[in-house]
């Protein structure tokens, strides 16, 4: 099931996305909270009549760096022995179709297309065999990075944590088979329609299971928290006016436009 969060006439709701044709999608409004028990209301609205919001409001986004060998190499880095983990704050999250605001302290903004895992229940110290029980679903993410700032500052809080640096969406796909991720879903990034990144999730150095075990050794994850699993090779610049799209096979496409920050 694809679960979107949206606003209509000033109200915010979750809905199950129905239909196959991108121009013809309908939302069946959800009664209750998607992470717990819920029902479909049967009240339907065309997706074209609503504004999609970030599909979740995470308390935190935990991101993993250098999890695709070719991407680590393109920036002159080794794949680390221990995964590089960092946090993107909740205020970095923005939704499908929302602008990415180019920050004033950078002149080298990069896109990073990533598979995002959405957590469905509170969890800590999750053993490998229980990982599947704590995953709610998957969405597309763009780990937008001020590359120049990342190079000159030891910690990445500003380079990867500025406002709008974490577009998520367009919805959460809850039916994705973890085996399909291991087998390799295509993950693509285009800028103004031109392909920049094309990888497969099977190229991840550490699997989703590895990453959740590693992260929850350290911290409690809450429903709606998001794990970013790293980006394939092909990262590159974003400029004001660009339209950047992240597409993951079996999930959908997340599109955002880059604007100058006010
Ligand atoms: Mg990244």
XYZ file of N, CA and C and ligand atoms in Angstrom:
787
model
N 0.839 -1.201 0.000
C 0.000 0.000 0.000
C 0.876 1.253 0.000
N 0.439 2.267 -0.759
C 1.155 3.549 -0.764
C 0.392 4.512 0.143
N 1.056 5.041 1.167
C 0.379 5.927 2.113
C 0.981 7.327 2.012
N 0.120 8.265 1.647
C 0.542 9.659 1.494
C -0.021 10.497 2.640
N 0.652 11.596 2.921
C 0.150 12.587 3.872
C -0.117 13.835 3.059
N -1.239 14.481 3.325
C -1.622 15.584 2.444
C -2.480 16.596 3.181
N -2.618 17.758 2.549
C -3.542 18.749 3.101
C -4.575 19.098 2.040
N -5.782 19.310 2.543
C -6.869 19.749 1.666
C -7.765 20.658 2.496
N -8.061 21.820 1.965
C -8.912 22.823 2.659
C -8.424 23.072 4.085
N -7.131 23.100 4.272
C -6.580 23.420 5.589
C -6.502 22.251 6.551
N -6.997 21.075 6.141
C -6.917 19.891 7.006
C -5.804 18.968 6.525
N -5.154 18.317 7.495
C -4.087 17.369 7.163
C -4.595 15.958 7.423
N -4.326 15.061 6.493
C -4.787 13.667 6.639
C -3.798 12.736 5.953
N -3.953 11.453 6.274
C -3.242 10.406 5.544
C -4.234 9.729 4.598
N -3.724 9.236 3.482
C -4.601 8.517 2.564
C -3.852 7.423 1.848
N -4.585 6.367 1.486
C -4.007 5.296 0.669
C -4.138 5.696 -0.792
N -3.026 5.619 -1.510
C -3.003 6.041 -2.915
C -3.476 4.875 -3.775
N -4.506 5.137 -4.584
C -5.039 4.095 -5.465
C -4.911 4.543 -6.916
N -4.730 3.565 -7.793
C -4.629 3.842 -9.232
C -3.225 3.620 -9.737
N -3.112 3.494 -11.053
C -1.815 3.213 -11.672
C -1.316 4.372 -12.513
N -2.231 5.068 -13.168
C -1.814 6.161 -14.048
C -1.474 7.380 -13.204
N -0.278 7.963 -13.376
C 0.138 9.090 -12.535
C -0.853 10.261 -12.547
N -1.608 10.424 -13.652
C -2.538 11.560 -13.744
C -3.894 11.247 -13.124
N -4.066 10.030 -12.687
C -5.393 9.556 -12.304
C -5.433 8.994 -10.892
N -4.492 9.371 -10.037
C -4.406 8.757 -8.709
C -5.468 9.338 -7.777
N -5.939 8.501 -6.882
C -6.991 8.876 -5.934
C -6.509 8.513 -4.537
N -6.889 9.337 -3.553
C -6.547 9.054 -2.158
C -7.790 8.587 -1.420
N -7.691 7.426 -0.774
C -8.757 6.945 0.110
C -8.344 7.357 1.524
N -9.113 8.260 2.127
C -8.695 8.875 3.389
C -8.690 7.841 4.519
N -7.608 7.883 5.291
C -7.398 6.914 6.368
C -8.022 7.432 7.668
N -8.736 6.525 8.355
C -9.219 6.821 9.720
C -8.228 6.199 10.686
N -7.661 7.017 11.575
C -6.657 6.508 12.504
C -5.258 6.890 12.060
N -4.290 6.220 12.670
C -2.888 6.546 12.428
C -2.256 5.394 11.657
N -1.554 5.692 10.569
C -1.043 4.601 9.730
C -0.145 3.614 10.457
N 0.602 4.062 11.477
C 1.536 3.156 12.162
C 0.806 2.178 13.077
N -0.396 2.557 13.497
C -1.176 1.681 14.370
C -2.315 1.090 13.528
N -3.369 0.659 14.174
C -4.500 0.136 13.415
C -5.198 1.277 12.706
N -5.582 1.041 11.492
C -6.348 2.075 10.792
C -7.295 1.408 9.816
N -8.259 2.224 9.386
C -9.201 1.746 8.374
C -9.237 2.749 7.242
N -9.583 2.269 6.084
C -9.845 3.187 4.978
C -11.287 3.673 5.104
N -11.471 4.994 4.965
C -12.814 5.553 5.180
C -13.735 5.321 3.996
N -13.134 5.087 2.818
C -13.961 5.012 1.609
C -14.242 6.384 1.020
N -13.854 7.454 1.763
C -13.996 8.821 1.233
C -12.769 9.090 0.356
N -13.004 9.388 -0.913
C -11.890 9.477 -1.862
C -11.774 10.882 -2.453
N -10.532 11.309 -2.606
C -10.272 12.599 -3.254
C -9.183 12.393 -4.314
N -9.321 13.070 -5.453
C -8.259 12.967 -6.466
C -6.968 13.556 -5.919
N -5.859 12.875 -6.183
C -4.563 13.359 -5.698
C -4.256 14.746 -6.275
N -4.769 15.008 -7.480
C -4.504 16.302 -8.133
C -5.155 17.472 -7.388
N -6.099 17.161 -6.470
C -6.818 18.233 -5.753
C -6.209 18.539 -4.383
N -5.164 17.802 -4.007
C -4.589 17.994 -2.676
C -3.143 18.475 -2.815
N -2.597 18.924 -1.704
C -1.161 19.220 -1.665
C -0.492 18.103 -0.872
N 0.416 17.377 -1.519
C 1.141 16.335 -0.789
C 2.114 16.985 0.188
N 2.220 16.381 1.367
C 3.143 16.840 2.412
C 4.228 15.783 2.573
N 5.286 16.078 3.359
C 6.220 14.991 3.652
C 5.417 13.810 4.202
N 5.675 12.592 3.750
C 4.819 11.466 4.135
C 4.904 11.115 5.607
N 5.965 11.553 6.266
C 6.120 11.351 7.709
C 6.729 12.610 8.299
N 6.539 12.790 9.622
C 7.214 13.875 10.350
C 8.152 13.208 11.347
N 9.377 12.899 10.933
C 10.276 12.145 11.811
C 10.771 12.974 12.982
N 11.000 12.304 14.129
C 11.672 13.005 15.229
C 13.137 13.211 14.858
N 13.649 12.345 13.993
C 15.032 12.474 13.496
C 15.173 11.660 12.220
N 16.129 12.102 11.403
C 16.529 11.340 10.219
C 17.963 10.902 10.475
N 18.177 9.590 10.504
C 19.533 9.068 10.697
C 20.054 8.660 9.324
N 21.164 9.247 8.931
C 21.664 9.021 7.573
C 23.001 8.304 7.625
N 23.244 7.532 6.577
C 24.485 6.761 6.471
C 25.270 7.282 5.271
N 26.538 7.556 5.482
C 27.396 8.045 4.395
C 28.233 6.917 3.824
N 28.621 7.081 2.567
C 29.598 6.174 1.917
C 29.157 4.716 1.990
N 27.916 4.474 1.592
C 27.391 3.101 1.628
C 27.308 2.481 0.239
N 27.805 3.205 -0.772
C 27.955 2.636 -2.117
C 29.413 2.887 -2.499
N 30.134 1.813 -2.842
C 31.585 1.921 -3.049
C 31.939 2.912 -4.149
N 31.171 2.905 -5.248
C 31.505 3.809 -6.365
C 31.321 5.265 -5.973
N 30.335 5.535 -5.126
C 30.142 6.921 -4.684
C 31.266 7.342 -3.731
N 31.644 6.457 -2.807
C 32.769 6.794 -1.916
C 33.996 7.131 -2.763
N 34.248 6.321 -3.797
C 35.444 6.514 -4.638
C 35.376 7.824 -5.419
N 34.184 8.213 -5.886
C 34.118 9.418 -6.729
C 34.461 10.683 -5.932
N 34.325 10.624 -4.610
C 34.707 11.775 -3.789
C 36.060 11.537 -3.109
N 36.771 10.490 -3.544
C 38.121 10.234 -3.034
C 38.147 9.615 -1.649
N 37.048 8.932 -1.277
C 36.966 8.320 0.057
C 36.966 6.801 -0.040
N 37.403 6.175 1.042
C 37.300 4.720 1.180
C 35.927 4.399 1.773
N 35.475 3.174 1.538
C 34.314 2.681 2.305
C 34.812 2.417 3.730
N 34.188 3.057 4.725
C 34.713 2.927 6.090
C 34.446 1.552 6.698
N 35.320 1.145 7.624
C 35.119 -0.142 8.311
C 33.843 -0.127 9.149
N 33.579 1.023 9.753
C 32.361 1.195 10.554
C 31.501 2.216 9.807
N 30.203 1.934 9.626
C 29.374 2.877 8.866
C 29.437 4.304 9.425
N 29.484 5.270 8.538
C 29.430 6.678 8.952
C 27.962 7.038 9.143
N 27.607 7.406 10.362
C 26.216 7.788 10.629
C 26.174 9.260 11.029
N 25.155 9.961 10.567
C 24.966 11.354 10.973
C 23.471 11.637 11.032
N 23.128 12.762 11.642
C 21.719 13.118 11.813
C 21.355 14.302 10.936
N 20.162 14.233 10.368
C 19.565 15.414 9.744
C 18.380 15.790 10.639
N 18.244 17.057 11.006
C 17.183 17.422 11.953
C 15.799 17.381 11.307
N 14.788 17.316 12.159
C 13.407 17.283 11.649
C 13.100 18.512 10.789
N 13.762 19.629 11.086
C 13.514 20.868 10.337
C 14.124 20.839 8.933
N 14.922 19.811 8.635
C 15.469 19.665 7.275
C 14.451 19.029 6.331
N 13.443 18.372 6.912
C 12.492 17.600 6.094
C 11.566 18.537 5.329
N 11.384 18.204 4.054
C 10.446 18.946 3.227
C 9.745 17.949 2.307
N 8.664 18.363 1.700
C 7.797 17.404 1.016
C 7.981 17.367 -0.483
N 7.248 16.449 -1.135
C 7.298 16.381 -2.588
C 6.740 17.672 -3.192
N 7.445 18.207 -4.174
C 6.995 19.448 -4.810
C 7.376 20.705 -4.066
N 7.895 20.564 -2.862
C 8.314 21.754 -2.100
C 9.688 22.213 -2.575
N 9.991 23.493 -2.386
C 11.301 23.976 -2.840
C 12.449 23.538 -1.933
N 13.614 23.366 -2.547
C 14.881 23.242 -1.816
C 15.481 24.646 -1.837
N 15.684 25.214 -0.652
C 16.168 26.604 -0.574
C 17.690 26.604 -0.457
N 18.326 27.139 -1.488
C 19.796 27.157 -1.557
C 20.339 28.037 -0.437
N 21.136 27.475 0.472
C 21.574 28.287 1.619
C 22.667 29.282 1.241
N 22.707 30.396 1.966
C 23.630 31.489 1.619
C 25.087 31.122 1.884
N 25.340 30.157 2.780
C 26.715 29.868 3.185
C 27.382 28.811 2.305
N 26.732 28.428 1.224
C 27.310 27.434 0.313
C 27.287 27.948 -1.109
N 28.239 27.463 -1.916
C 28.159 27.712 -3.357
C 28.345 26.400 -4.127
N 28.127 25.289 -3.435
C 28.242 23.985 -4.106
C 27.239 23.002 -3.501
N 25.997 23.120 -3.972
C 24.951 22.224 -3.477
C 24.897 20.976 -4.354
N 24.821 19.794 -3.735
C 24.750 18.530 -4.486
C 23.476 17.763 -4.165
N 22.988 17.019 -5.154
C 21.907 16.045 -4.939
C 22.506 14.704 -4.531
N 21.763 13.942 -3.705
C 22.123 12.558 -3.376
C 20.826 11.755 -3.281
N 20.526 10.979 -4.310
C 19.311 10.143 -4.319
C 19.497 8.968 -3.368
N 18.514 8.747 -2.486
C 18.675 7.673 -1.488
C 17.354 6.956 -1.206
N 17.470 5.667 -0.947
C 16.338 4.900 -0.417
C 16.174 5.260 1.063
N 14.958 5.647 1.445
C 14.673 5.984 2.842
C 13.801 4.897 3.456
N 14.183 4.451 4.640
C 13.411 3.461 5.384
C 12.616 4.206 6.449
N 11.313 3.923 6.537
C 10.473 4.560 7.549
C 10.180 3.536 8.653
N 10.446 3.943 9.869
C 10.272 3.072 11.037
C 8.804 3.092 11.494
N 8.292 1.942 11.886
C 6.880 1.834 12.248
C 6.597 1.687 13.732
N 7.620 1.335 14.504
C 7.363 1.183 15.949
C 8.600 1.573 16.750
N 8.359 1.970 17.993
C 9.470 2.350 18.860
C 10.385 1.138 19.039
N 11.683 1.353 18.896
C 12.584 0.199 18.981
C 13.994 0.622 19.382
N 14.680 -0.299 20.037
C 16.081 -0.109 20.400
C 16.749 -1.479 20.429
N 18.037 -1.508 20.112
C 18.806 -2.764 20.121
C 18.045 -3.867 19.382
N 17.710 -3.563 18.152
C 16.923 -4.492 17.348
C 17.834 -5.604 16.817
N 17.526 -6.865 17.129
C 18.317 -7.949 16.538
C 17.980 -8.102 15.055
N 18.933 -8.609 14.307
C 18.774 -8.708 12.851
C 17.449 -9.371 12.456
N 17.081 -10.433 13.156
C 15.878 -11.172 12.741
C 14.588 -10.414 13.052
N 14.685 -9.330 13.851
C 13.479 -8.532 14.160
C 13.379 -7.266 13.319
N 14.394 -6.999 12.496
C 14.407 -5.727 11.750
C 13.137 -5.561 10.922
N 12.711 -6.634 10.268
C 11.517 -6.526 9.404
C 10.282 -6.073 10.189
N 10.254 -6.376 11.494
C 9.088 -6.011 12.316
C 9.029 -4.519 12.643
N 10.149 -3.827 12.537
C 10.153 -2.402 12.918
C 10.064 -1.482 11.700
N 10.071 -2.075 10.492
C 9.996 -1.244 9.276
C 8.538 -1.055 8.883
N 8.145 0.213 8.723
C 6.793 0.530 8.257
C 6.744 0.505 6.726
N 7.777 1.064 6.094
C 7.797 1.098 4.633
C 8.996 1.879 4.135
N 8.903 2.285 2.873
C 10.050 2.912 2.207
C 9.571 4.109 1.393
N 10.435 5.113 1.300
C 10.130 6.251 0.436
C 11.424 6.728 -0.227
N 11.294 7.745 -1.078
C 12.464 8.315 -1.751
C 12.961 9.500 -0.933
N 14.283 9.694 -0.947
C 14.872 10.840 -0.252
C 15.950 11.468 -1.116
N 16.185 12.751 -0.845
C 17.319 13.445 -1.441
C 18.135 14.013 -0.284
N 19.325 13.456 -0.082
C 20.212 13.923 1.003
C 21.001 15.117 0.466
N 20.281 16.249 0.328
C 20.896 17.432 -0.290
C 22.054 17.917 0.592
N 23.176 18.171 -0.046
C 24.429 18.398 0.677
C 25.134 19.647 0.163
N 25.558 20.507 1.090
C 26.441 21.634 0.738
C 27.867 21.076 0.740
N 28.301 20.626 -0.449
C 29.553 19.849 -0.527
C 30.756 20.668 -0.063
N 30.780 21.946 -0.416
C 31.919 22.790 -0.013
C 31.979 22.916 1.510
N 30.821 23.026 2.129
C 30.771 23.147 3.593
C 31.151 21.810 4.234
N 30.702 20.714 3.637
C 31.053 19.378 4.150
C 32.572 19.197 4.148
N 33.244 19.731 3.107
C 34.701 19.576 3.019
C 35.425 20.440 4.034
N 34.864 21.610 4.351
C 35.628 22.497 5.223
C 35.257 22.420 6.702
N 34.167 21.720 7.038
C 33.783 21.620 8.449
C 33.866 20.163 8.887
N 34.384 19.933 10.084
C 34.625 18.551 10.521
C 33.337 17.762 10.680
N 32.325 18.389 11.248
C 31.047 17.704 11.394
C 30.102 18.217 10.308
N 29.132 17.412 9.943
C 28.311 17.689 8.761
C 26.962 18.314 9.115
N 26.826 18.783 10.358
C 25.508 19.259 10.812
C 24.987 20.395 9.927
N 25.860 21.338 9.550
C 25.400 22.447 8.709
C 25.326 22.006 7.244
N 26.332 21.244 6.800
C 26.403 20.865 5.384
C 25.226 20.005 4.947
N 24.713 19.189 5.882
C 23.647 18.250 5.529
C 22.385 18.441 6.371
N 22.394 19.494 7.221
C 21.260 19.660 8.120
C 20.501 20.965 7.952
N 20.864 21.734 6.924
C 20.169 23.023 6.753
C 18.709 22.795 6.357
N 17.900 23.818 6.544
C 16.463 23.730 6.231
C 16.273 23.286 4.775
N 15.365 22.396 4.541
C 14.973 21.845 3.229
C 16.024 20.891 2.629
N 16.991 20.464 3.422
C 18.029 19.561 2.893
C 17.596 18.094 2.915
N 16.342 17.827 3.288
C 15.891 16.430 3.315
C 14.501 16.257 2.694
N 14.382 16.448 1.364
C 13.094 16.128 0.731
C 12.785 14.642 0.880
N 11.509 14.345 1.230
C 11.027 12.959 1.370
C 9.704 12.829 0.616
N 9.500 11.657 -0.014
C 8.201 11.415 -0.642
C 8.332 10.589 -1.917
N 7.268 10.455 -2.739
C 6.022 11.201 -2.573
C 5.088 10.568 -1.537
N 5.335 9.289 -1.192
C 4.499 8.577 -0.221
C 5.336 7.455 0.360
N 4.787 6.721 1.314
C 5.477 5.550 1.867
C 4.879 4.302 1.233
N 5.728 3.496 0.630
C 5.295 2.199 0.086
C 5.502 1.152 1.183
N 4.408 0.547 1.647
C 4.517 -0.405 2.760
C 4.630 -1.852 2.284
N 4.463 -2.074 0.976
C 4.401 -3.454 0.477
C 5.669 -3.951 -0.179
N 6.744 -3.168 -0.081
C 7.977 -3.555 -0.782
C 8.611 -4.768 -0.110
N 8.973 -5.750 -0.910
C 9.593 -6.969 -0.388
C 11.073 -6.687 -0.100
N 11.513 -6.904 1.159
C 12.933 -6.659 1.468
C 13.872 -7.425 0.529
N 13.421 -8.587 0.035
C 14.263 -9.359 -0.891
C 14.489 -8.588 -2.192
N 13.497 -7.776 -2.584
C 13.640 -6.986 -3.815
C 14.713 -5.911 -3.642
N 14.825 -5.385 -2.414
C 15.864 -4.379 -2.144
C 17.237 -5.040 -2.229
N 17.339 -6.237 -1.644
C 18.615 -6.962 -1.695
C 18.962 -7.352 -3.130
N 17.931 -7.696 -3.919
C 18.180 -8.094 -5.309
C 18.544 -6.899 -6.184
N 18.101 -5.685 -5.765
C 18.525 -4.494 -6.500
C 17.397 -3.765 -7.185
N 16.839 -2.743 -6.501
C 15.884 -1.840 -7.131
C 16.667 -0.688 -7.755
N 16.217 -0.243 -8.920
C 16.891 0.892 -9.571
C 16.629 2.170 -8.786
N 17.680 2.959 -8.589
C 17.568 4.245 -7.894
C 18.223 5.292 -8.788
N 17.435 6.304 -9.128
C 17.854 7.227 -10.174
C 17.663 8.666 -9.723
N 18.541 9.543 -10.188
C 18.348 10.984 -9.984
C 18.490 11.685 -11.318
N 17.522 12.540 -11.627
C 17.641 13.396 -12.812
C 17.616 14.850 -12.377
N 18.293 15.690 -13.141
C 18.225 17.139 -12.942
C 17.784 17.753 -14.267
N 16.660 18.465 -14.235
C 16.053 19.026 -15.453
C 15.883 17.942 -16.527
N 15.516 16.757 -16.093
C 15.242 15.651 -17.014
C 16.469 14.872 -17.460
N 17.653 15.335 -17.090
C 18.884 14.661 -17.527
C 19.382 13.735 -16.417
N 19.698 12.502 -16.794
C 20.105 11.532 -15.771
C 21.467 11.873 -15.172
N 21.515 11.884 -13.842
C 22.780 12.133 -13.139
C 23.253 10.904 -12.361
N 22.321 10.233 -11.701
C 22.671 9.051 -10.910
C 21.788 7.891 -11.347
N 22.389 6.711 -11.460
C 21.615 5.490 -11.684
C 22.359 4.358 -10.999
N 21.777 3.827 -9.938
C 22.398 2.730 -9.206
C 21.367 1.687 -8.876
N 21.798 0.699 -8.121
C 20.873 -0.338 -7.676
C 21.074 -0.540 -6.178
N 19.971 -0.788 -5.490
C 20.068 -0.939 -4.031
C 20.910 -2.153 -3.638
N 21.099 -3.090 -4.562
C 21.962 -4.253 -4.283
C 23.428 -3.847 -4.154
N 23.764 -2.616 -4.581
C 25.150 -2.150 -4.462
C 25.453 -1.527 -3.101
N 24.466 -1.485 -2.209
C 24.733 -0.970 -0.870
C 25.771 -1.853 -0.177
N 26.760 -1.230 0.453
C 27.795 -1.996 1.150
C 27.171 -2.704 2.350
N 26.399 -1.938 3.117
C 25.674 -2.537 4.250
C 24.192 -2.536 3.943
N 23.538 -3.633 4.281
C 22.113 -3.790 3.992
C 21.273 -2.955 4.957
N 20.013 -2.829 4.637
C 19.061 -2.160 5.535
C 19.105 -2.819 6.920
N 19.164 -4.146 6.960
C 19.209 -4.860 8.247
C 20.450 -4.461 9.034
N 21.610 -4.482 8.362
C 22.873 -4.085 9.025
C 22.744 -2.688 9.639
N 22.165 -1.774 8.858
C 22.136 -0.367 9.285
C 21.214 -0.182 10.490
N 20.078 -0.871 10.493
C 19.145 -0.705 11.618
C 19.716 -1.330 12.888
N 20.401 -2.459 12.762
C 21.076 -3.048 13.923
C 22.112 -2.044 14.459
N 22.897 -1.478 13.562
C 23.980 -0.554 13.942
C 23.424 0.705 14.633
N 22.396 1.285 14.050
C 21.854 2.552 14.577
C 21.169 2.315 15.923
N 20.402 1.223 16.021
C 19.633 1.021 17.259
C 20.481 0.470 18.397
N 21.735 0.129 18.129
C 22.672 -0.106 19.239
C 22.805 1.166 20.063
N 22.689 2.303 19.370
C 22.969 3.590 20.004
C 21.724 4.345 20.446
N 20.658 4.272 19.655
C 19.514 5.154 19.954
C 18.183 4.478 19.683
N 17.182 4.981 20.398
C 15.806 4.538 20.198
C 15.257 5.188 18.940
N 14.625 4.407 18.107
C 13.918 4.945 16.947
C 12.422 4.974 17.250
N 11.767 6.022 16.777
C 10.336 6.211 17.027
C 9.551 6.029 15.731
N 8.254 5.731 15.841
C 7.442 5.628 14.624
C 7.565 6.903 13.792
N 7.808 6.728 12.514
C 7.983 7.883 11.618
C 9.427 8.304 11.441
N 10.334 7.796 12.271
C 11.753 8.108 12.058
C 12.212 7.512 10.731
N 13.236 8.132 10.175
C 13.673 7.790 8.822
C 15.162 7.465 8.826
N 15.515 6.413 8.085
C 16.919 6.041 7.885
C 17.252 6.277 6.410
N 18.278 7.057 6.144
C 18.772 7.219 4.766
C 19.936 6.262 4.557
N 19.912 5.542 3.440
C 20.793 4.385 3.283
C 21.998 4.628 2.378
N 22.257 5.893 2.051
C 23.428 6.207 1.227
C 23.055 6.385 -0.238
N 23.972 7.001 -0.978
C 23.673 7.358 -2.373
C 24.626 6.662 -3.333
N 24.109 6.267 -4.502
C 25.010 5.701 -5.518
C 25.858 6.781 -6.188
N 26.752 6.376 -7.060
C 27.656 7.319 -7.737
C 26.880 8.285 -8.625
N 27.528 9.404 -8.947
C 26.951 10.366 -9.880
C 26.456 11.638 -9.237
N 26.816 11.856 -7.957
C 26.369 13.097 -7.301
C 26.926 14.293 -8.072
N 26.206 15.406 -8.023
C 26.653 16.573 -8.778
C 25.873 17.802 -8.387
N 26.206 18.927 -9.021
C 25.689 20.216 -8.564
C 24.204 20.447 -8.850
N 23.616 21.206 -7.951
C 22.277 21.751 -8.135
C 22.404 23.271 -8.169
N 21.662 23.888 -9.059
C 21.664 25.350 -9.146
C 20.248 25.882 -8.979
N 20.154 27.144 -8.602
C 18.838 27.783 -8.467
C 18.089 27.651 -9.794
N 16.850 27.194 -9.721
C 16.031 27.003 -10.918
C 15.978 25.557 -11.375
N 16.912 24.718 -10.902
C 16.920 23.307 -11.307
C 15.729 22.559 -10.714
N 15.269 21.547 -11.482
C 14.276 20.611 -10.963
C 14.967 19.259 -10.802
N 14.974 18.757 -9.575
C 15.680 17.497 -9.280
C 14.648 16.435 -8.931
N 14.808 15.245 -9.520
C 13.846 14.163 -9.292
C 14.579 12.887 -8.896
N 14.113 12.266 -7.813
C 14.631 10.978 -7.345
C 13.550 9.937 -7.609
N 13.910 8.897 -8.355
C 12.953 7.825 -8.656
C 13.511 6.503 -8.155
N 12.711 5.771 -7.395
C 13.110 4.429 -6.956
C 12.056 3.447 -7.434
N 12.547 2.415 -8.097
C 11.687 1.357 -8.646
C 10.785 0.799 -7.543
N 9.505 0.710 -7.819
C 8.567 0.139 -6.862
C 8.059 1.123 -5.828
N 8.584 2.363 -5.838
C 8.123 3.366 -4.862
C 7.474 4.544 -5.606
N 8.252 5.300 -6.362
C 7.707 6.455 -7.062
C 8.781 7.488 -7.301
N 8.349 8.726 -7.571
C 9.269 9.816 -7.905
C 9.045 11.005 -6.979
N 10.127 11.513 -6.455
C 10.142 12.694 -5.572
C 10.776 13.836 -6.359
N 10.003 14.907 -6.583
C 10.493 16.022 -7.398
C 10.501 17.311 -6.582
N 11.590 18.068 -6.704
C 11.715 19.344 -5.988
C 12.446 20.343 -6.871
N 12.141 21.605 -6.676
C 12.809 22.666 -7.424
C 13.706 23.454 -6.482
N 14.850 23.868 -6.988
C 15.793 24.626 -6.173
C 15.503 26.117 -6.335
N 15.333 26.786 -5.184
C 15.097 28.240 -5.211
C 16.171 28.918 -4.358
N 16.279 30.232 -4.524
C 17.180 31.003 -3.677
C 16.499 31.200 -2.327
N 17.240 31.027 -1.252
C 16.615 31.235 0.060
C 16.297 32.715 0.246
N 15.107 33.011 0.757
C 14.700 34.413 0.977
C 15.612 35.091 1.966
Mg 23.942 10.776 1.564
